[in-house]
Amino acid sequence: MYDWLNALPKAELHLHLEGSLEPELLFALAERNRIALPWNDVEALRAAYAFNNLQEFLDLYYRGADVLRTEQDFYDLTWAYLLKCKAQNVVHVEPFFDPQTHTERGIPFEVVMRGIKAALVDGEKKLGISHGLILAFLRHLPEEQAFQTLEQAMPFRDAFIGVGLDSSEKGFPPRLFERVFAKARSEGLHAVAHAGEEGPPEYIWEALDLLKIVRIDHGVRASEDERLMQRIIDEQIPLTVCPLSNTKLCVFEHMGQHNILDMLERGVKVTVNSDDPAYFGGYVTENFMALHEGLGMSEAQAKRLAQNSLDARLV
Ligand code: HPA
Ligand code: ZN
């Protein structure tokens, strides 16, 4: 029924690899690594995927990521995501990974990087999916730790294309990371950041002016600030919007209230992405479907959104 949406060639520009960990794989990795889980089965875990806000989701997301221990685990995680992309005509991906989520648990940076990178390279060779990996700093941790993470990453400089900023937004404004972003940019890395998901438009201004980001992750609260909207339109700064994530985390009460199509019609370069598909109920095609069903997205609008994602690639 939604073949026309699935068939559109698309790029995914806002995807946390750790958020693509499906419950089935989570249980399989727990067994492989002999880790006890607090849920009896896959159904019990899925039943826990009910969130009132970003933090409730993050608590479970970090808990789930604990089953990722070996290079093979990170390979399997990434490969499973790429197979989904292949099935949905996602031809290019720029995924995030959160090294601090793993190094804090004693997993060496290179284990994470090698597993992910090997799968991405295989995805390119065997599935024809191109990629650019983005290293995301956790904003609930101090900038000093972001600096350490960047330092750990530099021997693998060629394996990633940019840095991002994610995790708990409220109370952790972009200005706290101005220096580490400057350092990353001086290494030739692109800068992106989550801003304006739960946080106010001021955080989007800071991300643009202080972190000098070239793309805004989420950014849906930009619509509260007319001057900001005008800038985003004038400069054609892309927004990586995640509709199912936004409704699951109660950024919008229901899809009928989402502002993505209003922004599209105003000339904002908005794109459709899945964020954490294992937790929010769908990959890119399901996000397009939700816009069609909940917001009346037309075929012409879907085509523009898909084209925007291809235009907004960093590589
Ligand atoms: N927002 C912030 N941090 C995240 C998200 C998100 O939607 N997903 C994974 N980490
Ligand atoms: Zn995100």
Short mmCIF file of C-alpha atoms and ligand atoms in Angstrom, two decimals:
data_model
loop_
_atom_site.label_atom_id
_atom_site.label_comp_id
_atom_site.label_asym_id
_atom_site.label_seq_id
_atom_site.Cartn_x
_atom_site.Cartn_y
_atom_site.Cartn_z
CA MET A 1 0.00 0.00 0.00
CA TYR A 2 2.87 2.35 0.73
CA ASP A 3 5.13 1.10 -2.04
CA TRP A 4 5.24 4.62 -3.48
CA LEU A 5 6.81 5.93 -0.27
CA ASN A 6 9.15 3.00 0.12
CA ALA A 7 10.28 3.36 -3.49
CA LEU A 8 11.45 6.98 -3.15
CA PRO A 9 15.25 7.17 -2.98
CA LYS A 10 16.03 8.70 0.41
CA ALA A 11 18.92 9.65 2.69
CA GLU A 12 18.71 9.22 6.46
CA LEU A 13 20.49 12.05 8.29
CA HIS A 14 19.29 11.61 11.87
CA LEU A 15 19.69 8.10 13.22
CA HIS A 16 21.33 6.97 16.44
CA LEU A 17 22.84 3.54 15.81
CA GLU A 18 22.22 2.60 19.45
CA GLY A 19 18.58 3.52 18.87
CA SER A 20 18.27 0.97 16.07
CA LEU A 21 18.83 -1.88 18.54
CA GLU A 22 15.67 -3.95 18.13
CA PRO A 23 14.46 -5.92 21.19
CA GLU A 24 15.14 -9.23 19.42
CA LEU A 25 18.80 -8.34 18.83
CA LEU A 26 19.06 -6.86 22.32
CA PHE A 27 17.99 -10.22 23.80
CA ALA A 28 20.30 -12.15 21.47
CA LEU A 29 23.31 -10.02 22.43
CA ALA A 30 22.46 -10.31 26.14
CA GLU A 31 22.51 -14.08 25.77
CA ARG A 32 25.73 -14.07 23.74
CA ASN A 33 27.43 -11.88 26.35
CA ARG A 34 25.80 -13.61 29.34
CA ILE A 35 24.10 -10.48 30.62
CA ALA A 36 21.01 -10.72 32.83
CA LEU A 37 18.13 -8.46 31.76
CA PRO A 38 15.34 -7.01 33.90
CA TRP A 39 12.70 -7.98 31.30
CA ASN A 40 11.42 -11.54 30.87
CA ASP A 41 11.06 -11.40 27.11
CA VAL A 42 10.89 -9.23 24.01
CA GLU A 43 7.22 -8.43 24.59
CA ALA A 44 7.88 -7.21 28.12
CA LEU A 45 10.66 -4.97 26.84
CA ARG A 46 8.48 -3.56 24.04
CA ALA A 47 5.77 -2.87 26.58
CA ALA A 48 8.23 -0.63 28.43
CA TYR A 49 8.54 1.62 25.36
CA ALA A 50 6.04 4.22 26.57
CA PHE A 51 7.59 7.61 27.21
CA ASN A 52 6.37 10.97 28.47
CA ASN A 53 9.50 12.89 27.54
CA LEU A 54 13.06 12.63 26.22
CA GLN A 55 14.62 11.67 29.56
CA GLU A 56 12.32 8.69 30.12
CA PHE A 57 13.38 7.39 26.72
CA LEU A 58 17.09 8.05 27.33
CA ASP A 59 17.03 6.11 30.59
CA LEU A 60 15.91 3.00 28.71
CA TYR A 61 18.11 3.67 25.68
CA TYR A 62 21.28 3.75 27.80
CA ARG A 63 20.11 0.65 29.67
CA GLY A 64 19.60 -1.18 26.35
CA ALA A 65 23.00 -0.14 24.99
CA ASP A 66 24.67 -2.05 27.83
CA VAL A 67 24.33 -5.33 25.88
CA LEU A 68 26.76 -3.96 23.25
CA ARG A 69 30.17 -5.24 24.31
CA THR A 70 32.26 -6.60 21.43
CA GLU A 71 33.32 -5.42 17.99
CA GLN A 72 30.98 -8.09 16.55
CA ASP A 73 28.06 -6.65 18.55
CA PHE A 74 28.61 -3.21 17.03
CA TYR A 75 28.97 -4.78 13.59
CA ASP A 76 25.71 -6.73 13.98
CA LEU A 77 23.86 -3.65 15.23
CA THR A 78 25.00 -1.53 12.28
CA TRP A 79 24.48 -4.27 9.72
CA ALA A 80 20.87 -4.89 10.86
CA TYR A 81 20.18 -1.17 10.40
CA LEU A 82 21.71 -1.16 6.91
CA LEU A 83 19.55 -4.11 5.84
CA LYS A 84 16.49 -2.06 6.86
CA CYS A 85 17.81 0.84 4.81
CA LYS A 86 18.24 -1.40 1.79
CA ALA A 87 14.64 -2.60 2.10
CA GLN A 88 13.40 1.00 2.27
CA ASN A 89 15.46 2.52 -0.53
CA VAL A 90 17.59 4.56 1.83
CA VAL A 91 20.61 5.04 -0.40
CA HIS A 92 22.77 7.17 1.91
CA VAL A 93 23.11 7.30 5.71
CA GLU A 94 24.79 9.72 8.12
CA PRO A 95 24.30 7.94 11.44
CA PHE A 96 25.33 9.06 14.92
CA PHE A 97 27.10 6.95 17.46
CA ASP A 98 27.60 7.87 21.12
CA PRO A 99 31.13 6.72 22.10
CA GLN A 100 30.78 7.95 25.68
CA THR A 101 27.85 5.60 26.28
CA HIS A 102 30.31 2.78 25.76
CA THR A 103 33.66 4.10 26.97
CA GLU A 104 32.00 5.01 30.30
CA ARG A 105 31.21 1.28 30.69
CA GLY A 106 34.80 0.30 29.96
CA ILE A 107 34.36 -0.62 26.29
CA PRO A 108 37.42 0.68 24.39
CA PHE A 109 36.72 3.37 21.80
CA GLU A 110 38.36 1.32 19.06
CA VAL A 111 36.06 -1.67 19.66
CA VAL A 112 33.05 0.54 19.00
CA MET A 113 34.59 2.31 16.04
CA ARG A 114 35.93 -0.81 14.33
CA GLY A 115 32.66 -2.74 14.55
CA ILE A 116 30.55 0.14 13.24
CA LYS A 117 32.98 1.11 10.51
CA ALA A 118 33.40 -2.46 9.20
CA ALA A 119 29.63 -2.78 8.78
CA LEU A 120 29.37 0.62 7.07
CA VAL A 121 32.13 -0.33 4.64
CA ASP A 122 30.37 -3.65 3.91
CA GLY A 123 27.12 -1.71 3.43
CA GLU A 124 28.82 0.35 0.80
CA LYS A 125 30.31 -2.69 -0.96
CA LYS A 126 27.48 -5.22 -0.66
CA LEU A 127 24.36 -3.04 -0.44
CA GLY A 128 25.43 0.08 -2.33
CA ILE A 129 24.59 2.37 0.60
CA SER A 130 26.99 5.31 0.99
CA HIS A 131 27.68 6.78 4.41
CA GLY A 132 29.24 9.43 6.60
CA LEU A 133 29.54 8.62 10.29
CA ILE A 134 28.96 11.32 12.96
CA LEU A 135 30.44 11.17 16.45
CA ALA A 136 27.96 12.60 18.96
CA PHE A 137 28.97 14.07 22.33
CA LEU A 138 26.67 13.47 25.29
CA ARG A 139 25.60 16.89 26.54
CA HIS A 140 24.72 15.74 30.07
CA LEU A 141 28.45 15.08 30.59
CA PRO A 142 31.06 17.87 31.00
CA GLU A 143 32.81 19.43 28.01
CA GLU A 144 36.09 18.09 29.38
CA GLN A 145 34.90 14.54 28.66
CA ALA A 146 33.85 15.54 25.16
CA PHE A 147 37.43 16.78 24.63
CA GLN A 148 38.78 13.41 25.81
CA THR A 149 36.43 11.61 23.43
CA LEU A 150 37.56 13.75 20.51
CA GLU A 151 41.16 12.98 21.40
CA GLN A 152 40.43 9.23 21.48
CA ALA A 153 38.78 9.55 18.09
CA MET A 154 41.57 11.38 16.29
CA PRO A 155 43.56 8.23 15.36
CA PHE A 156 40.37 7.28 13.45
CA ARG A 157 39.93 10.74 11.95
CA ASP A 158 39.19 9.41 8.46
CA ALA A 159 36.43 7.11 9.71
CA PHE A 160 33.98 9.91 10.50
CA ILE A 161 32.83 13.15 8.92
CA GLY A 162 31.56 15.26 11.75
CA VAL A 163 30.53 15.77 15.36
CA GLY A 164 27.07 16.08 16.89
CA LEU A 165 25.50 16.81 20.26
CA ASP A 166 22.76 14.66 21.79
CA SER A 167 21.21 13.34 25.04
CA SER A 168 19.26 15.44 27.60
CA GLU A 169 18.65 18.86 26.05
CA LYS A 170 16.96 20.96 28.73
CA GLY A 171 19.52 22.49 31.07
CA PHE A 172 22.43 21.59 28.77
CA PRO A 173 22.61 24.45 26.24
CA PRO A 174 24.94 24.33 23.22
CA ARG A 175 27.13 27.13 24.64
CA LEU A 176 28.61 24.60 27.11
CA PHE A 177 30.33 22.90 24.15
CA GLU A 178 31.62 25.90 22.22
CA ARG A 179 35.31 25.09 22.67
CA VAL A 180 35.17 21.39 21.81
CA PHE A 181 33.16 22.16 18.69
CA ALA A 182 35.75 24.76 17.67
CA LYS A 183 38.45 22.14 18.09
CA ALA A 184 36.49 19.60 16.01
CA ARG A 185 35.93 22.16 13.24
CA SER A 186 39.61 22.99 13.23
CA GLU A 187 40.20 19.32 12.38
CA GLY A 188 37.99 19.73 9.32
CA LEU A 189 34.98 18.02 10.86
CA HIS A 190 31.42 19.12 10.09
CA ALA A 191 29.31 20.27 13.05
CA VAL A 192 25.67 19.39 13.69
CA ALA A 193 23.69 19.42 16.96
CA HIS A 194 20.36 18.45 18.44
CA ALA A 195 18.59 21.72 19.19
CA GLY A 196 14.98 22.75 19.59
CA GLU A 197 13.61 19.26 20.27
CA GLU A 198 12.56 19.95 23.86
CA GLY A 199 14.78 22.99 24.30
CA PRO A 200 13.79 26.58 23.38
CA PRO A 201 14.60 28.45 20.16
CA GLU A 202 17.51 30.15 21.98
CA TYR A 203 19.32 26.81 21.92
CA ILE A 204 19.01 26.76 18.13
CA TRP A 205 20.50 30.27 17.92
CA GLU A 206 23.40 29.15 20.13
CA ALA A 207 24.02 26.03 18.08
CA LEU A 208 24.17 28.13 14.90
CA ASP A 209 26.17 31.07 16.25
CA LEU A 210 28.48 29.39 18.78
CA LEU A 211 28.85 25.81 17.55
CA LYS A 212 28.56 26.91 13.91
CA ILE A 213 26.47 23.93 12.94
CA VAL A 214 25.59 23.33 9.30
CA ARG A 215 22.45 21.28 9.98
CA ILE A 216 19.97 21.27 12.87
CA ASP A 217 18.84 17.99 14.41
CA HIS A 218 15.09 18.22 15.22
CA GLY A 219 14.76 22.03 15.34
CA VAL A 220 10.97 21.84 15.38
CA ARG A 221 10.71 24.54 18.06
CA ALA A 222 12.20 27.04 15.59
CA SER A 223 8.62 27.77 14.57
CA GLU A 224 8.18 29.66 17.87
CA ASP A 225 10.64 32.35 16.77
CA GLU A 226 9.84 34.18 13.55
CA ARG A 227 13.28 35.77 13.19
CA LEU A 228 14.90 32.34 13.53
CA MET A 229 12.51 30.88 10.96
CA GLN A 230 13.47 33.62 8.52
CA ARG A 231 17.17 32.90 9.01
CA ILE A 232 16.72 29.15 8.53
CA ILE A 233 14.78 29.80 5.32
CA ASP A 234 17.18 32.47 4.02
CA GLU A 235 20.28 30.38 4.69
CA GLN A 236 18.56 27.09 3.73
CA ILE A 237 19.87 25.37 6.85
CA PRO A 238 18.54 21.80 6.81
CA LEU A 239 16.46 20.40 9.69
CA THR A 240 16.55 16.66 10.37
CA VAL A 241 13.02 16.14 11.65
CA CYS A 242 11.86 12.87 13.26
CA PRO A 243 8.05 12.74 13.30
CA LEU A 244 7.48 9.43 15.14
CA SER A 245 10.13 10.36 17.71
CA ASN A 246 8.41 13.70 18.32
CA THR A 247 5.03 12.12 19.00
CA LYS A 248 6.49 9.23 21.05
CA LEU A 249 8.37 11.72 23.26
CA CYS A 250 5.37 14.07 23.48
CA VAL A 251 7.05 17.00 21.71
CA PHE A 252 3.73 17.06 19.80
CA GLU A 253 0.59 15.49 21.30
CA HIS A 254 -0.31 13.76 18.06
CA MET A 255 0.83 13.71 14.44
CA GLY A 256 -1.97 16.05 13.39
CA GLN A 257 -0.20 18.80 15.35
CA HIS A 258 3.23 18.30 13.79
CA ASN A 259 4.67 21.37 12.05
CA ILE A 260 6.90 19.67 9.45
CA LEU A 261 4.59 20.29 6.47
CA ASP A 262 3.96 23.91 7.48
CA MET A 263 7.71 24.40 7.56
CA LEU A 264 8.12 22.65 4.20
CA GLU A 265 5.52 24.94 2.63
CA ARG A 266 7.29 27.99 4.06
CA GLY A 267 10.49 26.96 2.35
CA VAL A 268 12.40 25.36 5.23
CA LYS A 269 14.70 22.55 4.12
CA VAL A 270 13.10 19.86 6.29
CA THR A 271 13.92 16.15 6.02
CA VAL A 272 12.27 13.00 7.43
CA ASN A 273 14.25 10.69 9.72
CA SER A 274 13.69 7.93 12.27
CA ASP A 275 15.96 8.98 15.21
CA ASP A 276 15.70 5.76 17.26
CA PRO A 277 13.56 3.44 15.14
CA ALA A 278 13.66 0.43 17.48
CA TYR A 279 12.14 2.53 20.25
CA PHE A 280 9.78 4.81 18.32
CA GLY A 281 7.96 2.34 16.10
CA GLY A 282 9.45 2.73 12.67
CA TYR A 283 12.20 3.43 10.19
CA VAL A 284 12.18 6.12 7.50
CA THR A 285 9.34 4.71 5.41
CA GLU A 286 7.11 4.36 8.50
CA ASN A 287 7.83 8.01 9.32
CA PHE A 288 6.69 9.02 5.83
CA MET A 289 3.60 6.82 6.25
CA ALA A 290 2.77 8.52 9.53
CA LEU A 291 2.94 11.92 7.81
CA HIS A 292 0.62 10.71 5.08
CA GLU A 293 -1.90 9.24 7.51
CA GLY A 294 -1.71 11.79 10.31
CA LEU A 295 -0.99 14.98 8.43
CA GLY A 296 -2.26 14.39 4.90
CA MET A 297 1.17 14.63 3.26
CA SER A 298 0.74 14.55 -0.53
CA GLU A 299 2.86 12.62 -3.00
CA ALA A 300 4.42 15.88 -4.21
CA GLN A 301 5.34 16.82 -0.63
CA ALA A 302 6.83 13.36 -0.02
CA LYS A 303 8.99 13.77 -3.10
CA ARG A 304 10.24 17.17 -1.94
CA LEU A 305 11.02 15.81 1.52
CA ALA A 306 12.96 12.89 0.03
CA GLN A 307 14.84 15.21 -2.33
CA ASN A 308 15.67 17.51 0.59
CA SER A 309 17.30 14.57 2.39
CA LEU A 310 19.52 13.91 -0.61
CA ASP A 311 20.37 17.62 -0.93
CA ALA A 312 21.19 17.96 2.79
CA ARG A 313 23.89 15.28 2.82
CA LEU A 314 27.24 16.39 4.19
CA VAL A 315 29.16 13.99 1.94
N1 HPA B 1 17.41 13.42 21.44
C1 HPA B 1 18.51 13.56 22.16
N2 HPA B 1 19.37 12.57 22.35
C2 HPA B 1 19.13 11.40 21.78
C3 HPA B 1 18.01 11.20 21.03
C4 HPA B 1 17.09 12.26 20.84
O1 HPA B 1 16.05 12.17 20.17
N3 HPA B 1 18.06 9.91 20.61
C5 HPA B 1 19.19 9.38 21.08
N4 HPA B 1 19.85 10.28 21.81
ZN ZN B 2 18.29 12.25 17.83
#
